[in-house]
């Protein structure tokens, strides 16, 4: 038995005495609800509550049921960036149709003080990721000389497809703003399940604004990367999800939705 296992066992044995529960939730694992292709097809209602989701991570992104804005999870707090730009704390009873979370524990930290646009930032991150075959949760704190984000407006049934929703997406621009990028990089083979490559969300330092990043120019930033080699998916139990066709290739649609 490794030393860490022995410590964990001792913590588990004594924790009931102090009122802690010793759950088996692994911290170095991506937890995901539904699939990106289901979201593209307009499956905007899921059955996982944020109360449940917070057991699986303190860092992440996604959206809310009804496609009611962009989700940013940072330092264990869940934020909804609505389509009018207002940021609300997310209630534990609310649910998500698509979200990815993990417990962010940095394996690598680097500082950068160059002005990087989105393409250059991606290129720089590419150069410091050790493999193209595992998952990365990427936290970037600092100053952003420019940042353009979008949110998505809440939808009513019958739900339109995501590619049609984003034709009218509200966007917001900020200059010289302090905040945090919450991002993931996932391998090419994740195609259909999640977004291959980078997916960036943003939250301002004052937690008053944010969204899904469309454009950026960085200032002084600190990049913290969490290497992750496991994934846990939970699929919706709804009739809509059961009957939707998820076999189609949607790379082009995904690009128009993300960019
Ligand atoms: Zn997004």
Short mmCIF file of C-alpha atoms and ligand atoms in Angstrom, two decimals:
data_model
loop_
_atom_site.label_atom_id
_atom_site.label_comp_id
_atom_site.label_asym_id
_atom_site.label_seq_id
_atom_site.Cartn_x
_atom_site.Cartn_y
_atom_site.Cartn_z
CA UNK A 1 0.00 0.00 0.00
CA UNK A 2 1.36 3.35 -1.00
CA UNK A 3 1.82 5.99 1.66
CA UNK A 4 -0.92 8.19 0.13
CA UNK A 5 -3.38 5.25 0.18
CA UNK A 6 -2.58 4.61 3.84
CA UNK A 7 -3.18 8.27 4.69
CA UNK A 8 -6.48 8.21 2.76
CA UNK A 9 -7.56 5.06 4.59
CA UNK A 10 -6.80 6.67 7.97
CA UNK A 11 -8.68 9.84 6.96
CA UNK A 12 -11.65 7.71 5.87
CA UNK A 13 -11.65 5.77 9.13
CA UNK A 14 -11.54 8.77 11.44
CA UNK A 15 -13.59 11.22 9.33
CA UNK A 16 -17.05 10.13 10.66
CA UNK A 17 -15.84 11.19 14.13
CA UNK A 18 -15.49 14.74 12.84
CA UNK A 19 -18.64 14.78 10.73
CA UNK A 20 -16.93 14.48 7.35
CA UNK A 21 -18.12 12.03 4.75
CA UNK A 22 -15.38 10.14 2.95
CA UNK A 23 -16.72 9.99 -0.57
CA UNK A 24 -14.99 7.99 -3.26
CA UNK A 25 -15.07 10.88 -5.73
CA UNK A 26 -11.75 11.05 -7.52
CA UNK A 27 -10.34 14.54 -7.85
CA UNK A 28 -8.16 14.08 -10.92
CA UNK A 29 -10.94 13.19 -13.33
CA UNK A 30 -13.12 15.04 -15.83
CA UNK A 31 -16.81 14.77 -15.08
CA UNK A 32 -19.10 15.50 -17.99
CA UNK A 33 -22.87 15.54 -18.50
CA UNK A 34 -24.34 14.62 -21.91
CA UNK A 35 -22.43 15.14 -25.16
CA UNK A 36 -21.63 18.18 -27.30
CA UNK A 37 -23.41 16.62 -30.29
CA UNK A 38 -26.60 16.26 -28.23
CA UNK A 39 -26.32 19.98 -27.38
CA UNK A 40 -25.81 20.81 -31.07
CA UNK A 41 -29.02 18.86 -31.79
CA UNK A 42 -30.98 21.00 -29.32
CA UNK A 43 -31.05 18.70 -26.28
CA UNK A 44 -31.10 21.64 -23.85
CA UNK A 45 -32.49 19.90 -20.77
CA UNK A 46 -30.48 17.56 -18.60
CA UNK A 47 -31.19 15.92 -15.27
CA UNK A 48 -27.99 16.58 -13.29
CA UNK A 49 -28.43 19.36 -10.70
CA UNK A 50 -25.62 21.76 -9.86
CA UNK A 51 -25.85 20.43 -6.31
CA UNK A 52 -24.80 17.05 -7.74
CA UNK A 53 -22.28 18.52 -10.17
CA UNK A 54 -20.36 20.35 -7.42
CA UNK A 55 -19.41 16.96 -5.94
CA UNK A 56 -17.33 16.32 -9.05
CA UNK A 57 -15.42 19.53 -9.46
CA UNK A 58 -14.61 23.10 -8.43
CA UNK A 59 -13.62 24.25 -11.93
CA UNK A 60 -15.39 23.97 -15.26
CA UNK A 61 -17.75 25.24 -17.91
CA UNK A 62 -20.95 24.44 -19.75
CA UNK A 63 -24.48 25.78 -19.90
CA UNK A 64 -27.78 25.60 -18.00
CA UNK A 65 -31.11 23.95 -18.77
CA UNK A 66 -33.02 25.73 -21.52
CA UNK A 67 -29.60 26.93 -22.77
CA UNK A 68 -29.98 29.74 -20.25
CA UNK A 69 -26.53 31.33 -20.53
CA UNK A 70 -22.90 30.30 -20.20
CA UNK A 71 -21.68 28.44 -17.13
CA UNK A 72 -18.37 29.28 -15.44
CA UNK A 73 -17.20 27.23 -12.43
CA UNK A 74 -14.33 28.78 -10.53
CA UNK A 75 -12.95 28.07 -7.04
CA UNK A 76 -15.97 25.90 -6.29
CA UNK A 77 -18.50 28.61 -7.14
CA UNK A 78 -20.93 28.26 -10.04
CA UNK A 79 -21.76 31.33 -12.15
CA UNK A 80 -24.41 31.81 -14.84
CA UNK A 81 -23.57 34.44 -17.45
CA UNK A 82 -26.97 35.36 -18.86
CA UNK A 83 -27.55 36.61 -22.39
CA UNK A 84 -28.06 40.16 -21.05
CA UNK A 85 -24.52 39.98 -19.63
CA UNK A 86 -25.62 39.77 -15.98
CA UNK A 87 -23.82 37.16 -13.87
CA UNK A 88 -25.84 35.25 -11.28
CA UNK A 89 -24.80 32.63 -8.75
CA UNK A 90 -26.22 29.25 -9.81
CA UNK A 91 -28.75 27.67 -7.46
CA UNK A 92 -27.98 24.06 -6.44
CA UNK A 93 -31.43 22.89 -7.60
CA UNK A 94 -30.91 24.16 -11.17
CA UNK A 95 -29.86 21.62 -13.79
CA UNK A 96 -27.44 21.40 -16.68
CA UNK A 97 -27.78 19.87 -20.16
CA UNK A 98 -24.01 20.01 -20.77
CA UNK A 99 -21.15 20.70 -18.39
CA UNK A 100 -17.56 19.62 -17.76
CA UNK A 101 -15.94 19.95 -14.35
CA UNK A 102 -12.89 18.76 -12.45
CA UNK A 103 -11.02 19.65 -9.28
CA UNK A 104 -8.31 21.95 -10.59
CA UNK A 105 -4.92 21.10 -9.15
CA UNK A 106 -2.08 22.53 -11.22
CA UNK A 107 0.57 20.16 -12.56
CA UNK A 108 2.30 22.96 -14.42
CA UNK A 109 2.38 26.73 -13.89
CA UNK A 110 3.87 29.27 -16.28
CA UNK A 111 3.85 33.05 -16.43
CA UNK A 112 3.52 34.94 -19.70
CA UNK A 113 3.67 38.66 -20.27
CA UNK A 114 3.42 38.81 -24.03
CA UNK A 115 0.37 40.17 -25.85
CA UNK A 116 -1.13 37.04 -27.35
CA UNK A 117 -4.26 36.92 -29.47
CA UNK A 118 -6.43 33.82 -29.30
CA UNK A 119 -4.54 31.99 -32.03
CA UNK A 120 -1.18 32.86 -30.45
CA UNK A 121 -2.42 31.88 -26.99
CA UNK A 122 -3.51 28.50 -28.37
CA UNK A 123 -0.13 28.12 -30.10
CA UNK A 124 1.69 28.95 -26.87
CA UNK A 125 -0.42 26.49 -24.88
CA UNK A 126 0.19 23.85 -27.60
CA UNK A 127 3.92 24.30 -27.03
CA UNK A 128 3.70 23.59 -23.28
CA UNK A 129 1.19 20.70 -23.22
CA UNK A 130 3.19 17.49 -22.82
CA UNK A 131 0.93 15.19 -24.89
CA UNK A 132 -1.88 15.40 -27.45
CA UNK A 133 -3.53 12.32 -25.94
CA UNK A 134 -4.76 13.32 -22.46
CA UNK A 135 -7.13 16.00 -21.10
CA UNK A 136 -6.15 19.39 -19.68
CA UNK A 137 -8.04 21.80 -17.44
CA UNK A 138 -6.43 25.19 -17.97
CA UNK A 139 -6.78 28.17 -15.64
CA UNK A 140 -5.42 31.53 -16.78
CA UNK A 141 -5.49 34.43 -14.31
CA UNK A 142 -4.33 37.92 -15.06
CA UNK A 143 -4.93 41.03 -17.08
CA UNK A 144 -6.52 40.93 -20.49
CA UNK A 145 -5.94 43.89 -22.79
CA UNK A 146 -9.00 42.94 -24.81
CA UNK A 147 -11.56 40.22 -24.52
CA UNK A 148 -14.73 39.48 -26.49
CA UNK A 149 -17.22 36.99 -25.08
CA UNK A 150 -20.69 35.79 -25.95
CA UNK A 151 -23.57 34.28 -24.09
CA UNK A 152 -26.59 32.39 -25.35
CA UNK A 153 -30.24 33.36 -24.83
CA UNK A 154 -32.64 31.06 -22.98
CA UNK A 155 -34.67 28.96 -25.42
CA UNK A 156 -38.30 27.86 -25.42
CA UNK A 157 -39.59 24.51 -26.68
CA UNK A 158 -39.59 23.31 -29.40
CA UNK A 159 -35.86 23.96 -29.14
CA UNK A 160 -33.99 25.20 -32.23
CA UNK A 161 -30.63 23.67 -33.09
CA UNK A 162 -27.58 25.35 -31.51
CA UNK A 163 -26.19 26.49 -34.85
CA UNK A 164 -29.38 28.56 -35.34
CA UNK A 165 -29.36 29.96 -31.79
CA UNK A 166 -25.84 31.38 -32.10
CA UNK A 167 -26.79 33.37 -35.23
CA UNK A 168 -28.29 35.89 -32.78
CA UNK A 169 -25.82 35.57 -29.91
CA UNK A 170 -25.20 38.68 -27.79
CA UNK A 171 -21.51 39.57 -27.49
CA UNK A 172 -19.66 41.73 -24.96
CA UNK A 173 -16.24 43.40 -25.19
CA UNK A 174 -13.92 44.44 -22.38
CA UNK A 175 -10.64 46.33 -22.33
CA UNK A 176 -7.87 46.07 -19.72
CA UNK A 177 -9.90 43.72 -17.61
CA UNK A 178 -8.68 41.51 -14.77
CA UNK A 179 -10.17 38.07 -14.63
CA UNK A 180 -9.82 34.35 -15.17
CA UNK A 181 -10.06 32.12 -18.20
CA UNK A 182 -11.56 28.73 -17.41
CA UNK A 183 -10.64 26.37 -20.23
CA UNK A 184 -10.21 22.80 -21.34
CA UNK A 185 -8.09 21.26 -24.06
CA UNK A 186 -9.31 17.87 -25.20
CA UNK A 187 -7.84 15.48 -27.78
CA UNK A 188 -9.08 15.09 -31.34
CA UNK A 189 -10.58 11.67 -30.56
CA UNK A 190 -13.12 13.29 -28.18
CA UNK A 191 -14.97 14.53 -31.30
CA UNK A 192 -18.73 14.06 -30.89
CA UNK A 193 -18.49 13.77 -27.11
CA UNK A 194 -16.95 17.14 -26.32
CA UNK A 195 -15.05 19.88 -28.16
CA UNK A 196 -11.66 18.78 -29.53
CA UNK A 197 -8.98 21.41 -28.89
CA UNK A 198 -9.58 24.49 -26.74
CA UNK A 199 -12.80 25.74 -25.17
CA UNK A 200 -12.42 28.98 -23.24
CA UNK A 201 -14.84 30.67 -20.87
CA UNK A 202 -14.11 33.87 -18.93
CA UNK A 203 -15.10 35.52 -15.67
CA UNK A 204 -14.05 39.01 -14.61
CA UNK A 205 -12.26 39.40 -11.28
CA UNK A 206 -15.29 41.17 -9.80
CA UNK A 207 -17.52 38.26 -11.00
CA UNK A 208 -19.84 40.72 -12.73
CA UNK A 209 -19.22 39.74 -16.37
CA UNK A 210 -18.01 36.88 -18.49
CA UNK A 211 -18.99 34.37 -21.14
CA UNK A 212 -17.68 32.09 -23.87
CA UNK A 213 -14.53 33.62 -25.35
CA UNK A 214 -14.53 34.60 -29.04
CA UNK A 215 -11.44 36.80 -29.06
CA UNK A 216 -8.70 37.87 -26.66
CA UNK A 217 -5.46 39.81 -26.33
CA UNK A 218 -3.62 38.84 -23.17
CA UNK A 219 -1.59 41.02 -20.82
CA UNK A 220 0.29 39.64 -17.80
CA UNK A 221 -1.05 36.16 -17.18
CA UNK A 222 -0.41 33.08 -15.05
CA UNK A 223 -1.31 29.78 -16.71
CA UNK A 224 -2.03 26.75 -14.51
CA UNK A 225 -2.53 23.42 -16.24
CA UNK A 226 -4.07 20.36 -14.63
CA UNK A 227 -3.21 17.10 -16.44
CA UNK A 228 -6.06 14.61 -16.39
CA UNK A 229 -6.24 11.05 -17.72
CA UNK A 230 -9.72 9.95 -16.72
CA UNK A 231 -13.23 10.90 -17.77
CA UNK A 232 -16.64 10.12 -16.32
CA UNK A 233 -19.75 10.79 -18.41
CA UNK A 234 -23.39 10.87 -17.36
CA UNK A 235 -25.97 10.81 -20.15
CA UNK A 236 -29.48 12.30 -19.86
CA UNK A 237 -32.30 9.84 -19.22
CA UNK A 238 -34.79 11.81 -21.32
CA UNK A 239 -36.82 10.54 -24.29
CA UNK A 240 -35.32 13.36 -26.40
CA UNK A 241 -31.79 12.16 -25.72
CA UNK A 242 -32.69 8.50 -26.27
CA UNK A 243 -34.14 9.17 -29.72
CA UNK A 244 -31.79 11.87 -31.10
CA UNK A 245 -29.46 10.84 -33.95
CA UNK A 246 -25.89 11.28 -32.67
CA UNK A 247 -24.15 9.52 -35.55
CA UNK A 248 -23.70 12.53 -37.83
CA UNK A 249 -20.34 14.28 -38.26
CA UNK A 250 -20.70 17.84 -36.93
CA UNK A 251 -17.20 19.30 -37.06
CA UNK A 252 -18.21 22.26 -39.29
CA UNK A 253 -21.29 23.02 -37.21
CA UNK A 254 -19.21 22.87 -34.04
CA UNK A 255 -16.71 25.34 -35.45
CA UNK A 256 -19.42 27.86 -36.35
CA UNK A 257 -20.94 27.48 -32.87
CA UNK A 258 -17.64 27.86 -31.01
CA UNK A 259 -16.00 30.65 -32.99
ZN1 LIG B 1 -18.57 27.65 -24.31
#
